[in-house]
Short mmCIF file of C-alpha atoms in Angstrom, two decimals:
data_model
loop_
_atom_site.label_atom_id
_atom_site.label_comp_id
_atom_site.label_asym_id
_atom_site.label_seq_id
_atom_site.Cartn_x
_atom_site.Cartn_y
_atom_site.Cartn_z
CA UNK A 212 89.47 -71.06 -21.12
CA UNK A 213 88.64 -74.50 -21.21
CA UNK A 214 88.37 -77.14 -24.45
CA UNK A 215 85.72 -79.97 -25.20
CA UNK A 216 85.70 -82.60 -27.28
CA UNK A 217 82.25 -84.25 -28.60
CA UNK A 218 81.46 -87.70 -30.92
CA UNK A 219 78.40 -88.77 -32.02
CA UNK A 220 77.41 -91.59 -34.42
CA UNK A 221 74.26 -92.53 -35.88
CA UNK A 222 73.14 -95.47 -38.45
CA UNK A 223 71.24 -94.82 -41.75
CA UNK A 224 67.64 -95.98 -42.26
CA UNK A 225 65.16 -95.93 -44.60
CA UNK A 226 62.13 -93.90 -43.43
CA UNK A 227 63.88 -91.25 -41.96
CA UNK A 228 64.95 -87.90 -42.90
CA UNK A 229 68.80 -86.77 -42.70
CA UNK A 230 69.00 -83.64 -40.88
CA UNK A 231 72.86 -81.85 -40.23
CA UNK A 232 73.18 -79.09 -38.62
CA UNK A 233 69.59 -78.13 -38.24
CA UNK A 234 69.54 -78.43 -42.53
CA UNK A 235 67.21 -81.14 -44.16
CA UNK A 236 68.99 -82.88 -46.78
CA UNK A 237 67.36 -84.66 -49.85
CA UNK A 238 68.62 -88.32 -49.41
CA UNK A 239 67.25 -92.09 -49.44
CA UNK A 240 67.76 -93.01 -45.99
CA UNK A 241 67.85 -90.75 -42.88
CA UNK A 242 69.57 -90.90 -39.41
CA UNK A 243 67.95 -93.42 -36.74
CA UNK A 244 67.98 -91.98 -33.09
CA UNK A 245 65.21 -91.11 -30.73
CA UNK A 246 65.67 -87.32 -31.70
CA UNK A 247 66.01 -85.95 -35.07
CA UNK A 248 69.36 -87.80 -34.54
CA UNK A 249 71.82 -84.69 -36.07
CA UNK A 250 75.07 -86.21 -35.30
CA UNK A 251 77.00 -82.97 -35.82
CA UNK A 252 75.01 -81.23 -33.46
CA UNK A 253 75.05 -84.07 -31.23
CA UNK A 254 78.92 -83.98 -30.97
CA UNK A 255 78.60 -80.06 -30.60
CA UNK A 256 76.48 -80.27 -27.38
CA UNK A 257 78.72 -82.57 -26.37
CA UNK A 258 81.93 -80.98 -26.72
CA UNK A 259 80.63 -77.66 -25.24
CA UNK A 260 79.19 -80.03 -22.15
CA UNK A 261 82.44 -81.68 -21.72
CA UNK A 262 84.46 -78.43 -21.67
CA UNK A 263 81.79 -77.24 -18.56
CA UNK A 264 82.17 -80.27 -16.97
CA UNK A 265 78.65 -80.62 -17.25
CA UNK A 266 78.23 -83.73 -18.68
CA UNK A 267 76.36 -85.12 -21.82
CA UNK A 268 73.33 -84.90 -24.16
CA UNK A 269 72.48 -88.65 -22.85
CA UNK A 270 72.33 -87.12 -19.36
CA UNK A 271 70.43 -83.96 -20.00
CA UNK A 272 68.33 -85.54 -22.66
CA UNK A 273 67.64 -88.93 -22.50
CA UNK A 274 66.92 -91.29 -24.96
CA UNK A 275 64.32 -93.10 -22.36
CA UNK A 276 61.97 -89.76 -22.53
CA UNK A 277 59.35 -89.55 -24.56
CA UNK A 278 59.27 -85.82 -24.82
CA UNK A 279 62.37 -85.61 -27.13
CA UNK A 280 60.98 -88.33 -29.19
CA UNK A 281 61.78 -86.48 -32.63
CA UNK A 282 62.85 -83.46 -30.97
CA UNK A 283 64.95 -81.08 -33.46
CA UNK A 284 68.45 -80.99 -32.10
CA UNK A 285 68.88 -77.30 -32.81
CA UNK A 286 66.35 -76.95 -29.62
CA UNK A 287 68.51 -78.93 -27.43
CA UNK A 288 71.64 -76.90 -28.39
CA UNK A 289 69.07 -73.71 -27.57
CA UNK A 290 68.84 -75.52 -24.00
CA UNK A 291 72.79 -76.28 -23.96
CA UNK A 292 73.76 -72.49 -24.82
CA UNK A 293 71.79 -71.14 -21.99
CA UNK A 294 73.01 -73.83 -19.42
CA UNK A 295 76.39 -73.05 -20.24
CA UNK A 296 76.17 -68.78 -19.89
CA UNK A 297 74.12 -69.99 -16.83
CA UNK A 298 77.15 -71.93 -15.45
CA UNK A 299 79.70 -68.46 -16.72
CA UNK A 300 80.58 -70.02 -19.95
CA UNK A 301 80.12 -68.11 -23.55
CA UNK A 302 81.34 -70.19 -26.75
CA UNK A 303 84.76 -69.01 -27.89
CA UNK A 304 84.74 -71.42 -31.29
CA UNK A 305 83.49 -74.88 -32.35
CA UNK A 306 85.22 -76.72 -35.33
CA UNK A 307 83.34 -79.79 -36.66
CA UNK A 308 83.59 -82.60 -38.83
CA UNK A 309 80.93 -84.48 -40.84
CA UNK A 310 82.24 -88.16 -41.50
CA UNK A 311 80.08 -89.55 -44.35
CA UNK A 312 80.78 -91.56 -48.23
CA UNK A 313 77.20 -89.25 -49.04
CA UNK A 314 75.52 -87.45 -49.53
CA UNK A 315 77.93 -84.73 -50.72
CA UNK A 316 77.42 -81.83 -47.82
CA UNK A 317 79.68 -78.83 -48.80
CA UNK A 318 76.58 -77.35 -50.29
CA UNK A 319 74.93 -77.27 -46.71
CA UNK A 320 77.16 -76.60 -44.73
CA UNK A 321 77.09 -72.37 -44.71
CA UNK A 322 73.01 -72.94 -43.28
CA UNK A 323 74.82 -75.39 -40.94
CA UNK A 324 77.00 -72.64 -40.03
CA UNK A 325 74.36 -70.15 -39.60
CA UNK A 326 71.70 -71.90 -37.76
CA UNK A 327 74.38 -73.36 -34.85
CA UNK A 328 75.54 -69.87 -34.42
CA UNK A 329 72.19 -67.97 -34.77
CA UNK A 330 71.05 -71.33 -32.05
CA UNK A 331 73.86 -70.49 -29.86
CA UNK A 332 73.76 -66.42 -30.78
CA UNK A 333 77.36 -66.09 -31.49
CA UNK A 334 79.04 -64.81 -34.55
CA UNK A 335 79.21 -67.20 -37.76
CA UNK A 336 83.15 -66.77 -37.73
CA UNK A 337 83.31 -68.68 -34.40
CA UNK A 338 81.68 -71.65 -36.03
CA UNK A 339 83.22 -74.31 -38.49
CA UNK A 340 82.47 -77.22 -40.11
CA UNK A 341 83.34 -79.54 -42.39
CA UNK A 342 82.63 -82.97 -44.17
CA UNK A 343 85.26 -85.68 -45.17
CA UNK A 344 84.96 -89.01 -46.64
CA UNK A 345 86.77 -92.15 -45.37
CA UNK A 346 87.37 -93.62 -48.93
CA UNK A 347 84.98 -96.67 -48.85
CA UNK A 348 86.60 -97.99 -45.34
CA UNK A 349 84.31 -98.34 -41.96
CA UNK A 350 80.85 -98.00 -41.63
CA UNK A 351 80.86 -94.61 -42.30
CA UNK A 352 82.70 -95.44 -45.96
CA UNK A 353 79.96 -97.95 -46.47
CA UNK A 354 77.18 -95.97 -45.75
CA UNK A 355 75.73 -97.44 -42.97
CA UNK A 356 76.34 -94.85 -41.02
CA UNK A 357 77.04 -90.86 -40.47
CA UNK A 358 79.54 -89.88 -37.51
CA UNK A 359 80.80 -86.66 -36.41
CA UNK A 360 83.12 -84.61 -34.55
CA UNK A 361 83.60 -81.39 -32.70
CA UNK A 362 85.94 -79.54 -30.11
CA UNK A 363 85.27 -76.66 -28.56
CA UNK A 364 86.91 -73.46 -26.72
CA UNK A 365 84.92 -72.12 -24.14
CA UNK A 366 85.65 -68.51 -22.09
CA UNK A 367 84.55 -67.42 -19.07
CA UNK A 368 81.77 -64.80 -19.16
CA UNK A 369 83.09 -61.23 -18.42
#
């Protein structure tokens, strides 16, 4: 077995539209990034890379190529999934966290749940997430911005 760890941050904008977890969520301001900039599924792919030892998203997908300009994270994670059963790897569980003042998520986060696992084609219970607050404090509490994170188990393929 081996675990991963992912982070991801991303600043709020007007203009955009705030996408978590693959879900489109009615807000003023969106996430600015060169993809559709979903930190939590950012941090995913990055946790399940690091526990591969196959590096990161700004490796496999960088930010200086124009043909992931707006490119729905849920396709990278698509990409991810396969490189990692390619390498022996199947997902054993991701846990998540959401770090943002608002929009209030907990009504979103069940799609979240089902469209990383039906992405990755594991079972729902193997996937969690979660939102939390920091009480006014960072950038995060001031809502400039939206971070997340995520660890991972992953097993070797039988």
């Amino acid at each position: 077995m081996r675990i991963g760890h992912g982070y991801d941050v991303h600043r709020l904008v007007k203009g955009r539209k705030l996408i978590l977890g693959g879900v489109e969520i009615p807000y003023a301001m969106g996430l600015d990034g060169h993809s559709d900039a979903d930190v939590v599924v950012h941090a995913i792919m990055d946790a399940l890379l690091g526990a591969a030892a196959a590096g990161d998203i700004g490796t496999l997908f960088p930010d200086t190529d124009p043909q992931y300009k707006g490119i729905s994270s849920l396709l990278l994670l698509e990409y991810v999934g396969k490189h990692l059963l390619g390498r022996g790897w199947t997902v054993g569980n991701i846990d998540a966290t959401i770090v943002a003042q608002q929009p209030k998520l907990a009504p979103h986060i069940p799609q979240m749940v089902q469209n990383i696992a039906q992405t990755l084609n594991i079972p729902e219970d193997r996937v969690n997430i979660k939102a939390t607050t920091e009480e006014g404090m960072g950038f995060t509490g001031t809502g400039d911005g939206i971070a997340a994170h995520a660890v991972c188990m992953l097993e070797q393929c039988k």
